[in-house]
XYZ file of C-alpha atoms in Angstrom:
346
model
C 67.838 -174.657 63.185
C 69.508 -175.905 66.379
C 66.614 -178.237 67.246
C 66.915 -179.930 63.829
C 70.647 -180.469 64.317
C 70.118 -181.920 67.802
C 67.390 -184.231 66.502
C 69.596 -185.484 63.649
C 72.474 -186.078 66.095
C 70.260 -188.221 68.340
C 68.801 -190.075 65.338
C 72.263 -190.968 64.040
C 74.365 -191.586 67.153
C 71.955 -192.330 70.019
C 69.000 -194.132 68.438
C 71.263 -195.814 65.831
C 68.814 -195.406 62.968
C 71.477 -195.868 60.271
C 71.271 -199.193 58.410
C 73.595 -200.623 55.766
C 72.856 -202.711 52.674
C 75.314 -205.521 53.434
C 73.787 -206.139 56.888
C 70.124 -206.309 55.835
C 67.905 -209.242 54.707
C 67.722 -209.631 50.936
C 65.352 -211.314 48.490
C 67.040 -212.545 45.296
C 64.552 -211.925 42.472
C 64.259 -210.457 39.004
C 60.487 -209.938 39.297
C 59.370 -206.822 37.420
C 56.511 -206.038 39.819
C 57.204 -205.639 43.552
C 55.045 -204.188 46.340
C 55.195 -203.477 50.068
C 52.225 -204.222 52.328
C 52.161 -204.100 56.134
C 55.247 -206.120 57.229
C 55.637 -208.021 53.959
C 57.288 -207.640 50.565
C 55.421 -209.042 47.545
C 56.858 -210.041 44.185
C 54.746 -210.792 41.117
C 55.977 -212.803 38.140
C 54.362 -215.328 35.766
C 50.949 -215.086 37.487
C 52.464 -215.879 40.901
C 52.204 -213.436 43.793
C 54.797 -214.330 46.461
C 54.810 -212.895 49.989
C 58.043 -212.543 52.010
C 58.437 -211.574 55.659
C 60.800 -208.937 57.054
C 63.623 -211.517 57.105
C 63.286 -212.294 53.397
C 61.680 -215.705 53.930
C 58.865 -216.719 51.563
C 55.579 -217.090 53.475
C 53.019 -218.037 50.827
C 52.038 -217.551 47.198
C 48.802 -216.976 45.269
C 47.901 -217.545 41.638
C 46.800 -214.200 40.157
C 46.096 -214.028 36.416
C 47.477 -210.594 35.516
C 50.227 -209.323 33.237
C 50.477 -205.614 34.129
C 49.182 -205.252 37.698
C 47.978 -202.138 39.524
C 48.511 -202.524 43.284
C 46.582 -200.699 46.030
C 46.256 -201.604 49.705
C 44.437 -200.377 52.789
C 44.365 -201.898 56.255
C 43.410 -205.598 55.866
C 42.897 -205.523 52.101
C 44.932 -205.596 48.896
C 43.446 -204.766 45.491
C 45.213 -205.969 42.338
C 43.902 -205.134 38.873
C 44.991 -205.426 35.256
C 46.151 -202.063 33.924
C 44.223 -201.476 30.659
C 42.542 -204.849 31.190
C 39.436 -206.277 32.833
C 40.386 -208.303 35.928
C 40.095 -207.109 39.547
C 41.201 -209.125 42.600
C 40.779 -208.375 46.310
C 42.980 -210.234 48.796
C 42.776 -210.373 52.590
C 45.313 -212.354 54.586
C 46.373 -215.324 52.481
C 43.065 -215.568 50.614
C 41.549 -214.192 47.423
C 38.277 -212.703 48.717
C 36.831 -212.038 45.278
C 37.660 -211.607 41.606
C 35.604 -209.826 38.971
C 35.919 -208.971 35.286
C 34.713 -205.525 34.221
C 33.691 -204.279 30.784
C 36.237 -201.860 29.337
C 39.829 -201.065 30.287
C 40.835 -200.453 33.897
C 42.693 -197.171 34.443
C 42.649 -196.812 38.254
C 41.513 -198.594 41.403
C 40.947 -197.388 44.960
C 40.235 -199.408 48.107
C 39.313 -198.277 51.622
C 39.853 -199.976 54.974
C 36.394 -201.600 54.810
C 37.281 -203.405 51.579
C 35.099 -201.208 49.350
C 36.627 -200.852 45.878
C 36.183 -198.206 43.172
C 37.358 -198.940 39.630
C 37.835 -196.287 36.927
C 37.171 -197.775 33.493
C 37.863 -196.369 30.020
C 37.081 -197.689 26.547
C 33.322 -198.156 26.861
C 30.446 -196.300 25.155
C 31.051 -193.501 27.658
C 34.348 -191.655 28.019
C 34.644 -193.087 31.550
C 32.817 -195.315 34.021
C 33.431 -195.619 37.765
C 32.141 -198.867 39.271
C 31.948 -199.359 43.052
C 32.024 -202.810 44.691
C 31.378 -203.858 48.292
C 33.795 -206.021 50.302
C 32.208 -209.183 48.847
C 32.685 -208.110 45.225
C 29.036 -207.170 44.598
C 28.667 -204.073 42.417
C 26.902 -201.343 44.410
C 26.513 -198.855 41.574
C 28.336 -197.353 38.597
C 28.722 -193.740 37.539
C 28.778 -193.193 33.757
C 30.620 -190.097 32.532
C 29.919 -189.189 28.920
C 32.338 -186.358 28.114
C 35.274 -186.442 30.549
C 38.214 -188.722 31.292
C 38.682 -189.937 34.863
C 42.145 -189.091 36.224
C 41.774 -190.309 39.812
C 39.216 -191.704 42.273
C 38.976 -191.700 46.075
C 36.814 -193.435 48.673
C 36.328 -192.089 52.187
C 37.467 -194.490 54.906
C 33.951 -194.733 56.388
C 32.503 -195.712 52.965
C 30.215 -192.659 52.887
C 31.686 -190.763 49.935
C 33.137 -191.293 46.467
C 35.158 -188.583 44.727
C 36.009 -188.537 41.025
C 38.668 -186.317 39.448
C 38.000 -185.841 35.750
C 39.350 -183.819 32.847
C 37.879 -182.508 29.606
C 40.396 -181.960 26.797
C 37.931 -180.841 24.108
C 38.521 -177.084 24.374
C 41.570 -174.881 23.958
C 42.250 -175.096 27.710
C 41.988 -178.246 29.783
C 39.046 -178.294 32.211
C 39.390 -180.146 35.521
C 36.342 -181.005 37.621
C 35.973 -182.853 40.939
C 32.750 -184.760 41.563
C 31.692 -185.944 45.013
C 28.668 -188.065 45.804
C 27.167 -189.988 48.718
C 27.487 -193.742 48.243
C 24.319 -194.599 50.178
C 22.241 -192.321 47.927
C 23.983 -193.515 44.752
C 23.186 -197.103 45.691
C 19.499 -196.129 45.774
C 19.790 -194.355 42.432
C 19.101 -190.833 43.651
C 22.497 -189.334 44.497
C 23.160 -185.610 44.351
C 26.444 -184.926 42.569
C 28.477 -181.948 43.764
C 30.894 -180.462 41.225
C 33.950 -178.337 41.933
C 35.609 -176.687 38.925
C 39.198 -175.476 38.876
C 40.593 -172.546 36.915
C 40.850 -173.136 33.170
C 44.131 -174.784 32.227
C 44.717 -176.276 35.685
C 45.208 -180.052 35.493
C 44.015 -182.299 38.314
C 46.589 -184.967 39.219
C 45.523 -186.691 42.439
C 42.766 -186.730 45.071
C 42.599 -188.262 48.558
C 40.190 -188.133 51.508
C 41.723 -187.307 54.881
C 40.529 -188.760 58.195
C 37.772 -186.129 58.523
C 36.349 -186.779 55.018
C 37.785 -183.569 53.627
C 39.049 -184.083 50.072
C 42.643 -183.111 49.288
C 43.063 -182.193 45.604
C 46.472 -181.870 43.956
C 46.656 -179.976 40.650
C 49.695 -179.165 38.530
C 49.785 -175.649 40.028
C 48.262 -175.953 43.501
C 46.856 -178.143 46.265
C 43.398 -177.429 47.667
C 41.053 -179.029 50.196
C 37.281 -179.343 49.762
C 35.743 -178.936 53.207
C 32.012 -178.457 53.850
C 31.491 -177.680 50.144
C 34.074 -174.904 50.328
C 37.455 -174.956 48.541
C 40.441 -173.955 50.679
C 43.802 -173.227 49.061
C 46.693 -174.948 50.861
C 49.746 -174.823 48.567
C 50.435 -172.526 45.617
C 53.196 -173.977 43.437
C 53.783 -170.612 41.744
C 54.774 -169.019 45.080
C 57.079 -171.763 46.350
C 60.167 -173.408 44.917
C 58.830 -176.960 45.106
C 60.813 -179.980 43.944
C 58.202 -182.633 44.794
C 54.662 -182.888 46.139
C 52.473 -185.843 47.085
C 49.588 -186.814 49.363
C 49.345 -189.355 52.164
C 47.441 -188.527 55.362
C 49.037 -185.084 55.001
C 50.276 -182.855 52.183
C 53.946 -183.714 51.666
C 56.249 -181.305 49.813
C 59.983 -180.950 49.250
C 60.983 -177.324 48.771
C 64.054 -175.186 48.362
C 64.047 -172.746 51.240
C 65.568 -169.605 49.740
C 65.811 -167.980 53.187
C 68.205 -170.642 54.440
C 70.813 -170.964 51.713
C 73.884 -171.267 53.948
C 72.665 -174.036 56.248
C 71.020 -176.748 54.147
C 68.361 -175.230 51.906
C 66.079 -178.215 51.218
C 63.041 -178.800 53.447
C 60.680 -181.737 53.682
C 57.326 -180.361 54.828
C 54.321 -182.105 56.367
C 51.122 -180.035 56.218
C 48.179 -181.233 58.328
C 45.077 -180.326 56.329
C 42.853 -180.255 59.421
C 44.943 -177.982 61.674
C 47.223 -176.325 59.050
C 50.152 -177.243 61.314
C 53.420 -177.652 59.379
C 56.315 -179.875 60.466
C 59.622 -179.534 58.609
C 62.734 -181.687 58.296
C 65.956 -180.516 56.694
C 67.171 -182.953 54.004
C 69.563 -183.381 51.112
C 68.067 -182.799 47.675
C 66.319 -186.075 46.770
C 65.944 -187.778 43.409
C 62.495 -189.052 44.300
C 59.738 -188.657 46.914
C 57.546 -191.612 47.912
C 54.672 -191.616 50.397
C 52.350 -194.101 52.074
C 49.762 -193.277 54.764
C 52.048 -192.141 57.633
C 55.464 -192.727 56.084
C 57.698 -190.840 53.629
C 60.775 -192.064 51.770
C 63.364 -189.924 50.021
C 65.596 -191.539 47.394
C 68.973 -189.833 47.628
C 70.693 -191.914 44.933
C 72.631 -194.680 46.681
C 71.128 -193.778 50.079
C 67.572 -193.266 51.332
C 65.901 -191.712 54.339
C 62.573 -192.710 55.915
C 60.631 -190.151 57.957
C 57.208 -190.499 59.591
C 54.400 -187.963 59.361
C 55.399 -186.439 62.707
C 58.695 -185.386 61.154
C 60.861 -187.971 62.939
C 63.448 -189.982 61.063
C 62.753 -193.718 61.285
C 65.677 -195.146 59.300
C 68.536 -193.911 57.126
C 69.748 -196.418 54.523
C 73.289 -196.478 53.122
C 74.757 -198.397 50.187
C 77.374 -198.151 47.458
C 74.866 -198.942 44.714
C 72.376 -196.698 42.922
C 68.789 -197.427 43.981
C 66.415 -198.493 41.187
C 63.168 -198.138 43.130
C 61.776 -197.903 46.668
C 58.583 -199.679 47.753
C 56.955 -198.542 50.977
C 54.388 -199.322 53.665
C 54.083 -198.074 57.251
C 56.022 -201.084 58.553
C 58.466 -202.106 55.842
C 60.421 -200.782 52.873
C 62.116 -202.517 49.990
C 65.151 -201.116 48.219
C 64.846 -202.542 44.723
C 67.805 -203.373 42.507
C 67.972 -205.270 39.205
C 68.220 -208.718 40.765
C 67.353 -208.258 44.454
C 65.306 -206.431 47.076
C 66.935 -205.240 50.305
C 64.458 -205.217 53.222
C 64.247 -202.485 55.874
C 61.903 -202.866 58.854
C 60.531 -199.445 59.787
């Protein structure tokens, strides 16, 4: 609509949010693993984790003994773990706070802003185990799951709740179940486990707690929210022409708007799960959607656009070269190519 066009005009010509590859700081590296965290870019190669500032200058490095790292971050903490291995590290600032080896093969990790860590483990006597550690690396408790595979895990930001998304493949139709439990009670060995079952054949993909401890659940056909033990439907994939969907502090979708074919028919949508308010932003059809907390990135091929959760464009990146990958935090983004990372301050 007219307001969108006015906003894009101001973004481009008044606020000068367009940035160009040749004018931006660059890190020369062929590291396979790269991450964004706060205002820094990290590279990982040969057991060395290197941190670079927004100008591409190396700040420090840490020795981390991993070969195939999983990376998660939240507030002051970074969690690194060995995919299909045993090692877990937690980093704060320039220091390794703790390191632990677990029994089994790590599938997923989650960390909240208090430094609490949940680790989903496969390959033990049970189908799955979820172990929870405090900020000092002490195991608080573990949840053993005999018959189901853990797909995702989530911790509430206030460290009250753990949620486990699990799947059972034994029948004709896949069965997806969400478990939630209170961490304080689980620590004392007497937790009540609440279970929420989806329709048969619906596959759980991702879960995330919002700021009010409501659990957002993304399936292959829908997105729901568990609120006060009640399941609310938020997005039905069968009724919308969705290209992408993901979760940060909101539900983020990219959809073809069939009612607006003549004037740009692709919408980026931000759905607030507390108020049900929807903010939209008209975009080109992206090749990829990436999200982090309050920031969204759209890979447009050689270009990229960065939009915050309020629906305002932060930066628009232009280049002549196809983008390999985008890494993202609230404060910084890295445009990854074969032998370099271009840095964008957000």
